[in-house]
Amino acid sequence: MTLLVVTAVDAEAQAVARGLPAGADVLTAPVGVGPAAAAAGTARLLALAGGRYRAVVSAGIGGGIGLAPGATVLASRSIAADLGADSPDGFLSLDELGFGSALAPVDAGLLDRLRAALPGAAVGDVLTVSTVTGTVAGTAELLRRHPDALAEAMEGYGVACAAQGAGLPFAELRTISNPVGPRDRAAWRIGDALAALTHAAPAFATLLG
Ligand SMILES: O=C(O)c1cccc(C(=O)CC[C@H]2O[C@@H](n3cnc4c(=O)[nH]cnc43)[C@H](O)[C@@H]2O)c1
């Protein structure tokens, strides 16, 4: 089986590639930042591959909720947290609007194998946003709607949509680069998050076969 691991940017793809065992049938590719670029880029890779890939993983850095930089998170669900409608009564999710679901399932078999390979990883909801949370009020609203969320990123739901369109199982792995909260670039630890991606990468090889 060949695994496709998509990231937002090349630095993340290289961090994953550095950690893969020699000969692992895993392709890592950057597809761009944000859910639309991630969906389009993943769909294009899958279409061009003509059935070569048997599973898709969204991997990269992310904001942590109650997690320190360098921590690893495995998504139990990838949730499009800002996909819906604003209203005088508050945010209405896509599900509440009746236009589909903002909840992308993670394949249980993939998740089980990743959990076995990464016993120290936190497991829970990973949020996909188009706008990075950056205020006290935004953080409070995000957590009010998603009290069990562990991380925030920008691609997982888009990758999941492309995988679902190709009939392939999906999973998401994030390593924490910063706390979700008021914007503070000084709090970023991107190097720690990229190192954690490299450390986690051998787990992807356990998804093969
Ligand atoms: O400029 C800022 O304040 C800022 C704060 C956090 C993240 C960004 C990004 O532009 C990140 C884009 C990139 O990294 C992933 N990522 C990392 N941390 C977060 C986060 O807290 N919330 C959402 N995405 C995050 C994301 O998946 C993108 O690929 C800027």
Coordinates of C-alpha atoms and ligand atoms in Angstrom, one line a residue:
M1 CA 0.0 0.0 0.0
T2 CA 1.2 3.5 -0.7
L3 CA 0.4 6.2 1.8
L4 CA -0.1 9.9 0.9
V5 CA 0.9 12.4 3.6
V6 CA -0.1 15.9 2.7
T7 CA 1.1 19.0 4.5
A8 CA 0.5 22.7 4.1
V9 CA 4.1 23.8 3.4
D10 CA 7.4 22.2 2.2
A11 CA 9.1 22.6 5.6
E12 CA 6.5 20.3 7.1
A13 CA 6.8 17.8 4.2
Q14 CA 10.6 17.7 4.6
A15 CA 10.2 17.2 8.4
V16 CA 8.0 14.2 7.8
A17 CA 10.3 12.8 5.1
R18 CA 13.3 13.1 7.4
G19 CA 11.6 10.8 9.9
L20 CA 10.4 8.1 7.5
P21 CA 12.3 4.7 7.5
A22 CA 14.3 4.0 4.3
G23 CA 12.1 2.4 1.7
A24 CA 8.8 3.3 3.3
D25 CA 6.2 3.6 0.5
V26 CA 5.0 7.0 1.7
L27 CA 4.8 10.1 -0.4
T28 CA 4.9 13.5 1.4
A29 CA 3.6 16.5 -0.5
P30 CA 2.8 20.2 0.4
V31 CA -0.5 21.3 -1.0
G32 CA -0.9 24.8 0.4
V33 CA -2.3 26.6 3.5
G34 CA -6.0 26.5 4.3
P35 CA -8.9 24.1 3.6
A36 CA -9.5 25.1 0.0
A37 CA -5.9 24.7 -1.1
A38 CA -5.6 21.5 0.9
A39 CA -8.7 20.0 -0.7
A40 CA -7.8 21.0 -4.2
G41 CA -4.2 19.9 -3.9
T42 CA -5.0 16.6 -2.3
A43 CA -7.7 15.8 -4.9
R44 CA -5.3 16.6 -7.7
L45 CA -2.6 14.4 -6.3
L46 CA -5.1 11.5 -5.9
A47 CA -6.5 12.0 -9.4
L48 CA -3.0 12.0 -11.0
A49 CA -2.0 8.9 -9.0
G50 CA -4.6 6.7 -10.6
G51 CA -5.4 4.7 -7.6
R52 CA -1.8 4.3 -6.3
Y53 CA -2.6 5.7 -2.8
R54 CA -4.6 3.5 -0.4
A55 CA -4.9 6.1 2.5
V56 CA -4.4 9.8 3.1
V57 CA -3.0 11.6 6.1
S58 CA -3.1 15.3 6.8
A59 CA 0.0 16.2 8.9
G60 CA 1.5 19.4 10.1
I61 CA 1.9 21.9 12.8
G62 CA -1.0 23.3 14.7
G63 CA -2.2 25.4 17.6
G64 CA -2.6 23.6 20.9
I65 CA -5.4 23.8 23.4
G66 CA -4.0 22.9 26.7
L67 CA -1.0 21.3 25.1
A68 CA 2.7 22.4 25.1
P69 CA 4.7 23.1 22.0
G70 CA 6.1 19.8 20.6
A71 CA 3.1 17.8 21.7
T72 CA 1.6 15.4 19.2
V73 CA -2.2 15.2 18.5
L74 CA -4.1 12.5 16.6
A75 CA -7.5 13.6 15.4
S76 CA -10.5 11.5 16.4
R77 CA -12.5 13.9 14.2
S78 CA -11.5 16.7 11.9
I79 CA -14.0 19.5 12.3
A80 CA -14.5 22.5 10.1
A81 CA -15.1 24.9 13.0
D82 CA -15.9 28.0 11.0
L83 CA -17.9 26.5 8.2
G84 CA -21.5 27.7 8.6
A85 CA -23.4 30.9 9.1
D86 CA -23.3 33.8 11.6
S87 CA -26.6 35.0 12.9
P88 CA -28.0 37.2 15.6
D89 CA -28.4 34.0 17.6
G90 CA -24.8 33.0 17.2
F91 CA -22.9 30.7 14.8
L92 CA -24.8 28.0 12.9
S93 CA -22.8 25.1 11.8
L94 CA -23.2 23.4 8.4
D95 CA -24.9 20.6 10.2
E96 CA -27.4 22.9 11.8
L97 CA -28.0 24.6 8.5
G98 CA -28.8 21.2 6.9
F99 CA -26.2 21.6 4.2
G100 CA -24.0 18.6 5.0
S101 CA -21.6 18.0 7.8
A102 CA -18.6 19.9 9.2
L103 CA -17.5 16.8 11.0
A104 CA -15.1 14.6 8.9
P105 CA -14.6 11.1 10.3
V106 CA -11.2 9.7 10.9
D107 CA -10.7 6.1 9.8
A108 CA -10.8 3.9 12.9
G109 CA -8.2 1.4 11.6
L110 CA -5.7 4.2 10.8
L111 CA -6.2 5.8 14.1
D112 CA -5.8 2.6 16.0
R113 CA -2.4 1.9 14.3
L114 CA -1.2 5.5 14.8
R115 CA -2.2 5.4 18.5
A116 CA -0.3 2.1 18.9
A117 CA 2.8 3.6 17.3
L118 CA 2.5 6.9 19.2
P119 CA 1.3 6.1 22.7
G120 CA 2.2 9.5 24.0
A121 CA 0.0 11.3 21.5
A122 CA -3.2 13.1 22.6
V123 CA -6.3 12.0 20.8
G124 CA -9.3 14.2 20.2
D125 CA -11.1 16.7 18.0
V126 CA -8.8 18.7 15.7
L127 CA -10.4 21.9 14.4
T128 CA -9.9 23.2 10.8
V129 CA -10.3 27.0 10.4
S130 CA -9.9 29.4 7.6
T131 CA -9.0 32.2 10.1
V132 CA -6.5 31.5 12.8
T133 CA -7.9 32.2 16.2
G134 CA -6.1 35.3 17.6
T135 CA -8.2 37.0 20.3
V136 CA -9.5 36.2 23.8
A137 CA -13.1 36.4 22.6
G138 CA -12.4 34.2 19.6
T139 CA -10.8 31.6 21.8
A140 CA -13.7 31.6 24.2
E141 CA -16.2 31.2 21.5
L142 CA -14.2 28.4 19.8
L143 CA -14.0 26.5 23.1
R144 CA -17.6 27.1 23.9
R145 CA -18.6 25.4 20.6
H146 CA -15.9 22.7 20.8
P147 CA -15.1 22.0 24.5
D148 CA -13.3 18.8 23.6
A149 CA -11.0 20.2 20.9
L150 CA -7.2 19.6 21.4
A151 CA -5.8 21.5 18.4
E152 CA -6.5 24.0 15.7
A153 CA -5.1 23.9 12.1
M154 CA -6.2 24.9 8.6
E155 CA -6.1 21.9 6.3
G156 CA -7.5 18.7 7.9
Y157 CA -11.1 19.0 6.9
G158 CA -10.2 19.9 3.3
V159 CA -7.9 16.9 3.0
A160 CA -10.6 14.7 4.5
C161 CA -13.1 15.9 1.8
A162 CA -10.6 15.0 -0.9
A163 CA -10.0 11.6 0.6
Q164 CA -13.7 11.0 1.0
G165 CA -14.2 11.9 -2.7
A166 CA -11.7 9.3 -3.7
G167 CA -13.2 6.7 -1.3
L168 CA -10.0 6.5 0.8
P169 CA -9.5 6.3 4.5
F170 CA -8.3 9.5 6.2
A171 CA -6.4 10.5 9.4
E172 CA -4.9 13.7 10.8
L173 CA -1.8 14.3 12.9
R174 CA -0.7 17.6 14.3
T175 CA 2.3 18.7 16.3
I176 CA 1.9 21.8 18.4
S177 CA 3.7 25.0 17.5
N178 CA 1.8 27.5 19.5
P179 CA -1.0 28.0 22.0
V180 CA -4.5 28.8 20.5
G181 CA -5.3 32.2 21.9
P182 CA -4.5 35.9 21.6
R183 CA -2.0 36.4 18.7
D184 CA 1.6 36.2 20.1
R185 CA 4.3 35.4 17.5
A186 CA 6.8 35.3 20.3
A187 CA 5.0 32.2 21.7
W188 CA 5.6 30.2 18.5
R189 CA 7.9 27.2 18.7
I190 CA 7.8 26.1 15.0
G191 CA 11.2 24.3 15.3
D192 CA 9.9 22.2 18.2
A193 CA 6.8 21.3 16.2
L194 CA 8.8 20.3 13.1
A195 CA 11.1 18.2 15.2
A196 CA 8.0 16.5 16.6
L197 CA 6.8 15.8 13.1
T198 CA 10.0 14.1 12.3
H199 CA 9.8 12.1 15.5
A200 CA 6.2 11.0 14.7
A201 CA 6.9 10.1 11.1
P202 CA 7.9 6.5 11.6
A203 CA 4.3 5.9 12.7
F204 CA 3.1 6.5 9.2
A205 CA 5.1 3.5 8.0
T206 CA 3.0 1.3 10.3
L207 CA -0.1 2.2 8.2
L208 CA 1.3 0.3 5.2
G209 CA 0.4 -3.3 4.3
Ligands
LIG1 O1 0.3 35.2 12.5 C1 -0.2 34.6 13.5 O2 -0.5 35.1 14.5 C2 -0.4 33.2 13.3 C3 -0.7 32.4 14.4 C4 -0.9 31.0 14.3 C5 -0.8 30.4 13.0 C6 -0.5 31.2 12.0 C7 -0.4 30.6 10.6 O3 -0.4 31.3 9.6 C8 -0.3 29.1 10.6 C9 -0.5 28.6 9.3 C10 -0.1 27.2 9.2 O4 0.2 26.5 10.4 C11 -0.8 25.8 10.9 N1 -1.1 26.3 12.3 C12 -0.2 26.5 13.2 N2 -0.7 27.0 14.3 C13 -2.0 27.2 14.1 C14 -3.1 27.8 14.9 O5 -2.9 28.2 16.0 N3 -4.3 27.9 14.2 C15 -4.5 27.5 13.0 N4 -3.5 26.9 12.2 C16 -2.3 26.8 12.8 C17 -1.9 25.8 9.9 O6 -2.4 24.5 9.6 C18 -1.3 26.4 8.7 O7 -0.8 25.4 7.8 C19 -0.3 32.6 12.1

